[in-house]
């Protein structure tokens, strides 16, 4: 059991080292999009399914509540995964593929940023949300895995975690998301 635990820790560390080698520019460019949006009166919208929905909620909360400074003003941020009444009504009455794009249509404004999280890059509802966001003039950021799936070249910025393993991709996403939120908070506290 000890060796299995050690193996997983080392695999995670290896993926994170590869993120440090291959994703720095994309992370920095994504942070710049987020900073520009907030400085110009915009907000950050987040979406994803399953574990990615949990990450969307977690990271949105970091911006609203504060990471290192709980006395600062909230950074406008909404997770599109949290309104259970809308999610269940819309999915039941229409379809699940448009559950996020419908919210982008109603809540998103030109100058906002939508961050879609999909380990596979094949989540139809995240694809629809990105397309709706671009139609409305939002900037789009995608956090995904090594190959981007159907979302390849879809978003303004794509951060590909260099792995095909869902667990390692999710670990990379939460780390990258924490970095993005930290850079945004730090810039606004200057």
PDB file of C-alpha atoms in Angstrom:
ATOM      1  CA  UNK A   1       0.000   0.000   0.000  1.00  0.00           C
ATOM      2  CA  UNK A   2       2.827   2.416   0.855  1.00  0.00           C
ATOM      3  CA  UNK A   3       4.344   2.006  -2.612  1.00  0.00           C
ATOM      4  CA  UNK A   4       0.974   2.645  -4.283  1.00  0.00           C
ATOM      5  CA  UNK A   5       0.566   5.845  -2.302  1.00  0.00           C
ATOM      6  CA  UNK A   6       4.087   6.980  -3.127  1.00  0.00           C
ATOM      7  CA  UNK A   7       3.549   6.171  -6.827  1.00  0.00           C
ATOM      8  CA  UNK A   8       0.427   8.351  -7.005  1.00  0.00           C
ATOM      9  CA  UNK A   9       2.135  11.254  -5.259  1.00  0.00           C
ATOM     10  CA  UNK A  10       5.088  11.073  -7.627  1.00  0.00           C
ATOM     11  CA  UNK A  11       2.795  10.841 -10.681  1.00  0.00           C
ATOM     12  CA  UNK A  12       0.965  13.963  -9.504  1.00  0.00           C
ATOM     13  CA  UNK A  13       4.240  15.778  -8.904  1.00  0.00           C
ATOM     14  CA  UNK A  14       5.448  14.820 -12.388  1.00  0.00           C
ATOM     15  CA  UNK A  15       2.326  16.261 -14.020  1.00  0.00           C
ATOM     16  CA  UNK A  16       2.742  19.468 -12.038  1.00  0.00           C
ATOM     17  CA  UNK A  17       6.389  19.715 -13.130  1.00  0.00           C
ATOM     18  CA  UNK A  18       5.201  19.385 -16.728  1.00  0.00           C
ATOM     19  CA  UNK A  19       2.619  22.124 -16.105  1.00  0.00           C
ATOM     20  CA  UNK A  20       5.494  24.329 -14.903  1.00  0.00           C
ATOM     21  CA  UNK A  21       7.415  23.569 -18.125  1.00  0.00           C
ATOM     22  CA  UNK A  22       4.562  23.808 -20.620  1.00  0.00           C
ATOM     23  CA  UNK A  23       1.696  25.952 -19.317  1.00  0.00           C
ATOM     24  CA  UNK A  24       3.199  29.074 -17.737  1.00  0.00           C
ATOM     25  CA  UNK A  25       2.509  31.377 -20.699  1.00  0.00           C
ATOM     26  CA  UNK A  26      -1.092  30.177 -21.028  1.00  0.00           C
ATOM     27  CA  UNK A  27      -1.692  30.615 -17.295  1.00  0.00           C
ATOM     28  CA  UNK A  28      -0.222  34.133 -17.400  1.00  0.00           C
ATOM     29  CA  UNK A  29      -2.297  35.092 -20.458  1.00  0.00           C
ATOM     30  CA  UNK A  30      -5.448  33.707 -18.826  1.00  0.00           C
ATOM     31  CA  UNK A  31      -4.760  35.651 -15.632  1.00  0.00           C
ATOM     32  CA  UNK A  32      -4.321  38.808 -17.731  1.00  0.00           C
ATOM     33  CA  UNK A  33      -7.743  38.253 -19.360  1.00  0.00           C
ATOM     34  CA  UNK A  34      -9.336  37.863 -15.924  1.00  0.00           C
ATOM     35  CA  UNK A  35      -7.584  40.937 -14.494  1.00  0.00           C
ATOM     36  CA  UNK A  36      -8.580  43.098 -17.473  1.00  0.00           C
ATOM     37  CA  UNK A  37     -12.190  41.962 -17.178  1.00  0.00           C
ATOM     38  CA  UNK A  38     -12.477  42.781 -13.482  1.00  0.00           C
ATOM     39  CA  UNK A  39     -10.695  46.129 -13.861  1.00  0.00           C
ATOM     40  CA  UNK A  40     -13.196  47.042 -16.589  1.00  0.00           C
ATOM     41  CA  UNK A  41     -16.255  46.173 -14.499  1.00  0.00           C
ATOM     42  CA  UNK A  42     -16.694  42.589 -15.675  1.00  0.00           C
ATOM     43  CA  UNK A  43     -17.154  39.340 -13.841  1.00  0.00           C
ATOM     44  CA  UNK A  44     -15.900  35.760 -14.006  1.00  0.00           C
ATOM     45  CA  UNK A  45     -18.312  32.919 -14.849  1.00  0.00           C
ATOM     46  CA  UNK A  46     -17.340  29.269 -14.247  1.00  0.00           C
ATOM     47  CA  UNK A  47     -18.792  25.965 -15.450  1.00  0.00           C
ATOM     48  CA  UNK A  48     -17.995  22.262 -15.505  1.00  0.00           C
ATOM     49  CA  UNK A  49     -19.491  18.852 -14.696  1.00  0.00           C
ATOM     50  CA  UNK A  50     -18.894  16.486 -11.785  1.00  0.00           C
ATOM     51  CA  UNK A  51     -15.521  17.161 -10.181  1.00  0.00           C
ATOM     52  CA  UNK A  52     -15.123  20.118 -12.536  1.00  0.00           C
ATOM     53  CA  UNK A  53     -18.411  21.543 -11.198  1.00  0.00           C
ATOM     54  CA  UNK A  54     -16.969  21.300  -7.697  1.00  0.00           C
ATOM     55  CA  UNK A  55     -13.813  23.080  -8.894  1.00  0.00           C
ATOM     56  CA  UNK A  56     -15.942  25.799 -10.530  1.00  0.00           C
ATOM     57  CA  UNK A  57     -17.757  26.380  -7.245  1.00  0.00           C
ATOM     58  CA  UNK A  58     -14.569  26.314  -5.201  1.00  0.00           C
ATOM     59  CA  UNK A  59     -12.737  28.780  -7.420  1.00  0.00           C
ATOM     60  CA  UNK A  60     -15.695  31.138  -7.743  1.00  0.00           C
ATOM     61  CA  UNK A  61     -15.871  31.185  -3.954  1.00  0.00           C
ATOM     62  CA  UNK A  62     -12.173  32.067  -3.711  1.00  0.00           C
ATOM     63  CA  UNK A  63     -12.844  35.208  -5.752  1.00  0.00           C
ATOM     64  CA  UNK A  64     -15.998  36.240  -3.910  1.00  0.00           C
ATOM     65  CA  UNK A  65     -14.729  35.449  -0.410  1.00  0.00           C
ATOM     66  CA  UNK A  66     -11.032  36.204  -0.640  1.00  0.00           C
ATOM     67  CA  UNK A  67      -8.029  33.932  -0.589  1.00  0.00           C
ATOM     68  CA  UNK A  68      -5.525  35.759   1.584  1.00  0.00           C
ATOM     69  CA  UNK A  69      -7.531  38.855   2.431  1.00  0.00           C
ATOM     70  CA  UNK A  70     -11.127  38.403   3.588  1.00  0.00           C
ATOM     71  CA  UNK A  71     -11.467  42.152   4.156  1.00  0.00           C
ATOM     72  CA  UNK A  72     -11.057  43.025   0.480  1.00  0.00           C
ATOM     73  CA  UNK A  73     -14.021  43.742  -1.768  1.00  0.00           C
ATOM     74  CA  UNK A  74     -15.485  40.643  -3.417  1.00  0.00           C
ATOM     75  CA  UNK A  75     -14.354  39.939  -6.967  1.00  0.00           C
ATOM     76  CA  UNK A  76     -17.530  39.396  -9.038  1.00  0.00           C
ATOM     77  CA  UNK A  77     -17.690  35.689  -9.778  1.00  0.00           C
ATOM     78  CA  UNK A  78     -20.508  33.203 -10.422  1.00  0.00           C
ATOM     79  CA  UNK A  79     -20.410  29.435 -10.685  1.00  0.00           C
ATOM     80  CA  UNK A  80     -23.061  28.335 -13.182  1.00  0.00           C
ATOM     81  CA  UNK A  81     -23.205  24.956 -11.423  1.00  0.00           C
ATOM     82  CA  UNK A  82     -24.927  26.082  -8.215  1.00  0.00           C
ATOM     83  CA  UNK A  83     -28.560  26.958  -8.987  1.00  0.00           C
ATOM     84  CA  UNK A  84     -30.127  23.524  -8.469  1.00  0.00           C
ATOM     85  CA  UNK A  85     -33.642  24.748  -9.298  1.00  0.00           C
ATOM     86  CA  UNK A  86     -32.555  26.138 -12.658  1.00  0.00           C
ATOM     87  CA  UNK A  87     -30.252  23.194 -13.433  1.00  0.00           C
ATOM     88  CA  UNK A  88     -32.937  20.591 -12.785  1.00  0.00           C
ATOM     89  CA  UNK A  89     -35.836  22.525 -14.351  1.00  0.00           C
ATOM     90  CA  UNK A  90     -33.939  23.409 -17.521  1.00  0.00           C
ATOM     91  CA  UNK A  91     -32.469  19.922 -17.914  1.00  0.00           C
ATOM     92  CA  UNK A  92     -35.877  18.312 -17.353  1.00  0.00           C
ATOM     93  CA  UNK A  93     -37.846  20.672 -19.597  1.00  0.00           C
ATOM     94  CA  UNK A  94     -35.353  21.193 -22.427  1.00  0.00           C
ATOM     95  CA  UNK A  95     -31.933  19.498 -22.388  1.00  0.00           C
ATOM     96  CA  UNK A  96     -28.712  19.271 -20.420  1.00  0.00           C
ATOM     97  CA  UNK A  97     -26.465  20.430 -23.269  1.00  0.00           C
ATOM     98  CA  UNK A  98     -27.683  24.027 -22.978  1.00  0.00           C
ATOM     99  CA  UNK A  99     -27.807  24.262 -19.173  1.00  0.00           C
ATOM    100  CA  UNK A 100     -24.720  26.523 -19.016  1.00  0.00           C
ATOM    101  CA  UNK A 101     -25.188  28.400 -22.298  1.00  0.00           C
ATOM    102  CA  UNK A 102     -28.663  29.489 -21.189  1.00  0.00           C
ATOM    103  CA  UNK A 103     -27.146  31.000 -18.046  1.00  0.00           C
ATOM    104  CA  UNK A 104     -24.391  32.686 -20.063  1.00  0.00           C
ATOM    105  CA  UNK A 105     -27.132  34.116 -22.285  1.00  0.00           C
ATOM    106  CA  UNK A 106     -28.905  35.585 -19.255  1.00  0.00           C
ATOM    107  CA  UNK A 107     -25.993  36.537 -16.990  1.00  0.00           C
ATOM    108  CA  UNK A 108     -23.012  37.114 -19.263  1.00  0.00           C
ATOM    109  CA  UNK A 109     -22.042  40.485 -20.666  1.00  0.00           C
ATOM    110  CA  UNK A 110     -19.446  41.621 -23.143  1.00  0.00           C
ATOM    111  CA  UNK A 111     -16.183  41.980 -21.259  1.00  0.00           C
ATOM    112  CA  UNK A 112     -16.890  39.164 -18.792  1.00  0.00           C
ATOM    113  CA  UNK A 113     -14.804  35.976 -18.782  1.00  0.00           C
ATOM    114  CA  UNK A 114     -16.190  32.444 -18.934  1.00  0.00           C
ATOM    115  CA  UNK A 115     -13.952  29.685 -17.617  1.00  0.00           C
ATOM    116  CA  UNK A 116     -14.990  26.216 -18.750  1.00  0.00           C
ATOM    117  CA  UNK A 117     -13.488  23.200 -17.020  1.00  0.00           C
ATOM    118  CA  UNK A 118     -13.540  19.816 -18.775  1.00  0.00           C
ATOM    119  CA  UNK A 119     -11.027  17.040 -18.208  1.00  0.00           C
ATOM    120  CA  UNK A 120     -11.934  15.381 -21.524  1.00  0.00           C
ATOM    121  CA  UNK A 121     -12.633  18.494 -23.573  1.00  0.00           C
ATOM    122  CA  UNK A 122     -15.819  16.807 -24.787  1.00  0.00           C
ATOM    123  CA  UNK A 123     -18.497  18.180 -22.452  1.00  0.00           C
ATOM    124  CA  UNK A 124     -21.279  19.353 -24.774  1.00  0.00           C
ATOM    125  CA  UNK A 125     -22.724  21.782 -22.228  1.00  0.00           C
ATOM    126  CA  UNK A 126     -19.333  23.445 -21.736  1.00  0.00           C
ATOM    127  CA  UNK A 127     -18.849  23.617 -25.516  1.00  0.00           C
ATOM    128  CA  UNK A 128     -22.257  25.303 -25.862  1.00  0.00           C
ATOM    129  CA  UNK A 129     -21.414  27.726 -23.051  1.00  0.00           C
ATOM    130  CA  UNK A 130     -18.137  28.739 -24.701  1.00  0.00           C
ATOM    131  CA  UNK A 131     -19.886  29.317 -28.040  1.00  0.00           C
ATOM    132  CA  UNK A 132     -22.627  31.396 -26.396  1.00  0.00           C
ATOM    133  CA  UNK A 133     -20.021  33.383 -24.459  1.00  0.00           C
ATOM    134  CA  UNK A 134     -18.117  34.196 -27.634  1.00  0.00           C
ATOM    135  CA  UNK A 135     -21.362  35.210 -29.365  1.00  0.00           C
ATOM    136  CA  UNK A 136     -22.070  37.649 -26.522  1.00  0.00           C
ATOM    137  CA  UNK A 137     -18.531  39.095 -26.492  1.00  0.00           C
ATOM    138  CA  UNK A 138     -17.139  37.340 -23.412  1.00  0.00           C
ATOM    139  CA  UNK A 139     -13.549  36.160 -23.336  1.00  0.00           C
ATOM    140  CA  UNK A 140     -13.234  32.401 -22.837  1.00  0.00           C
ATOM    141  CA  UNK A 141     -10.724  30.244 -20.993  1.00  0.00           C
ATOM    142  CA  UNK A 142     -10.713  26.457 -21.085  1.00  0.00           C
ATOM    143  CA  UNK A 143      -9.044  24.202 -18.542  1.00  0.00           C
ATOM    144  CA  UNK A 144      -8.742  20.727 -20.030  1.00  0.00           C
ATOM    145  CA  UNK A 145      -6.460  17.742 -20.486  1.00  0.00           C
ATOM    146  CA  UNK A 146      -3.620  17.035 -22.848  1.00  0.00           C
ATOM    147  CA  UNK A 147      -5.596  16.665 -26.088  1.00  0.00           C
ATOM    148  CA  UNK A 148      -8.516  19.157 -25.603  1.00  0.00           C
ATOM    149  CA  UNK A 149     -11.030  16.735 -27.183  1.00  0.00           C
ATOM    150  CA  UNK A 150     -13.759  18.488 -29.186  1.00  0.00           C
ATOM    151  CA  UNK A 151     -12.802  21.818 -27.603  1.00  0.00           C
ATOM    152  CA  UNK A 152      -9.445  22.072 -29.349  1.00  0.00           C
ATOM    153  CA  UNK A 153      -8.959  25.678 -30.487  1.00  0.00           C
ATOM    154  CA  UNK A 154     -12.466  26.651 -29.309  1.00  0.00           C
ATOM    155  CA  UNK A 155     -11.642  29.066 -26.464  1.00  0.00           C
ATOM    156  CA  UNK A 156      -9.629  32.289 -26.520  1.00  0.00           C
ATOM    157  CA  UNK A 157      -7.182  30.659 -24.096  1.00  0.00           C
ATOM    158  CA  UNK A 158      -6.721  26.936 -23.442  1.00  0.00           C
ATOM    159  CA  UNK A 159      -4.670  25.528 -20.601  1.00  0.00           C
ATOM    160  CA  UNK A 160      -3.934  21.884 -21.346  1.00  0.00           C
ATOM    161  CA  UNK A 161      -2.844  19.877 -18.325  1.00  0.00           C
ATOM    162  CA  UNK A 162      -0.227  17.538 -19.852  1.00  0.00           C
ATOM    163  CA  UNK A 163      -1.878  14.248 -18.864  1.00  0.00           C
ATOM    164  CA  UNK A 164      -4.496  11.787 -20.079  1.00  0.00           C
ATOM    165  CA  UNK A 165      -5.325  10.613 -16.538  1.00  0.00           C
ATOM    166  CA  UNK A 166      -8.544  12.194 -15.217  1.00  0.00           C
ATOM    167  CA  UNK A 167      -7.295  12.330 -11.620  1.00  0.00           C
ATOM    168  CA  UNK A 168      -4.038  14.038 -12.581  1.00  0.00           C
ATOM    169  CA  UNK A 169      -5.895  16.482 -14.854  1.00  0.00           C
ATOM    170  CA  UNK A 170      -8.292  17.414 -12.038  1.00  0.00           C
ATOM    171  CA  UNK A 171      -5.377  17.926  -9.642  1.00  0.00           C
ATOM    172  CA  UNK A 172      -3.782  20.203 -12.221  1.00  0.00           C
ATOM    173  CA  UNK A 173      -6.998  22.145 -12.737  1.00  0.00           C
ATOM    174  CA  UNK A 174      -7.481  23.006  -9.090  1.00  0.00           C
ATOM    175  CA  UNK A 175      -3.834  24.069  -8.780  1.00  0.00           C
ATOM    176  CA  UNK A 176      -4.058  26.230 -11.916  1.00  0.00           C
ATOM    177  CA  UNK A 177      -7.368  27.685 -10.751  1.00  0.00           C
ATOM    178  CA  UNK A 178      -5.853  28.609  -7.392  1.00  0.00           C
ATOM    179  CA  UNK A 179      -2.948  30.281  -9.184  1.00  0.00           C
ATOM    180  CA  UNK A 180      -5.321  32.247 -11.455  1.00  0.00           C
ATOM    181  CA  UNK A 181      -7.432  33.406  -8.508  1.00  0.00           C
ATOM    182  CA  UNK A 182      -4.315  34.306  -6.516  1.00  0.00           C
ATOM    183  CA  UNK A 183      -2.848  36.362  -9.367  1.00  0.00           C
ATOM    184  CA  UNK A 184      -6.147  38.204  -9.828  1.00  0.00           C
ATOM    185  CA  UNK A 185      -6.480  38.937  -6.114  1.00  0.00           C
ATOM    186  CA  UNK A 186      -2.859  40.025  -5.840  1.00  0.00           C
ATOM    187  CA  UNK A 187      -3.174  42.409  -8.785  1.00  0.00           C
ATOM    188  CA  UNK A 188      -6.314  44.018  -7.386  1.00  0.00           C
ATOM    189  CA  UNK A 189      -4.720  44.487  -3.960  1.00  0.00           C
ATOM    190  CA  UNK A 190      -1.800  46.496  -5.369  1.00  0.00           C
TER     191      UNK A 190
END
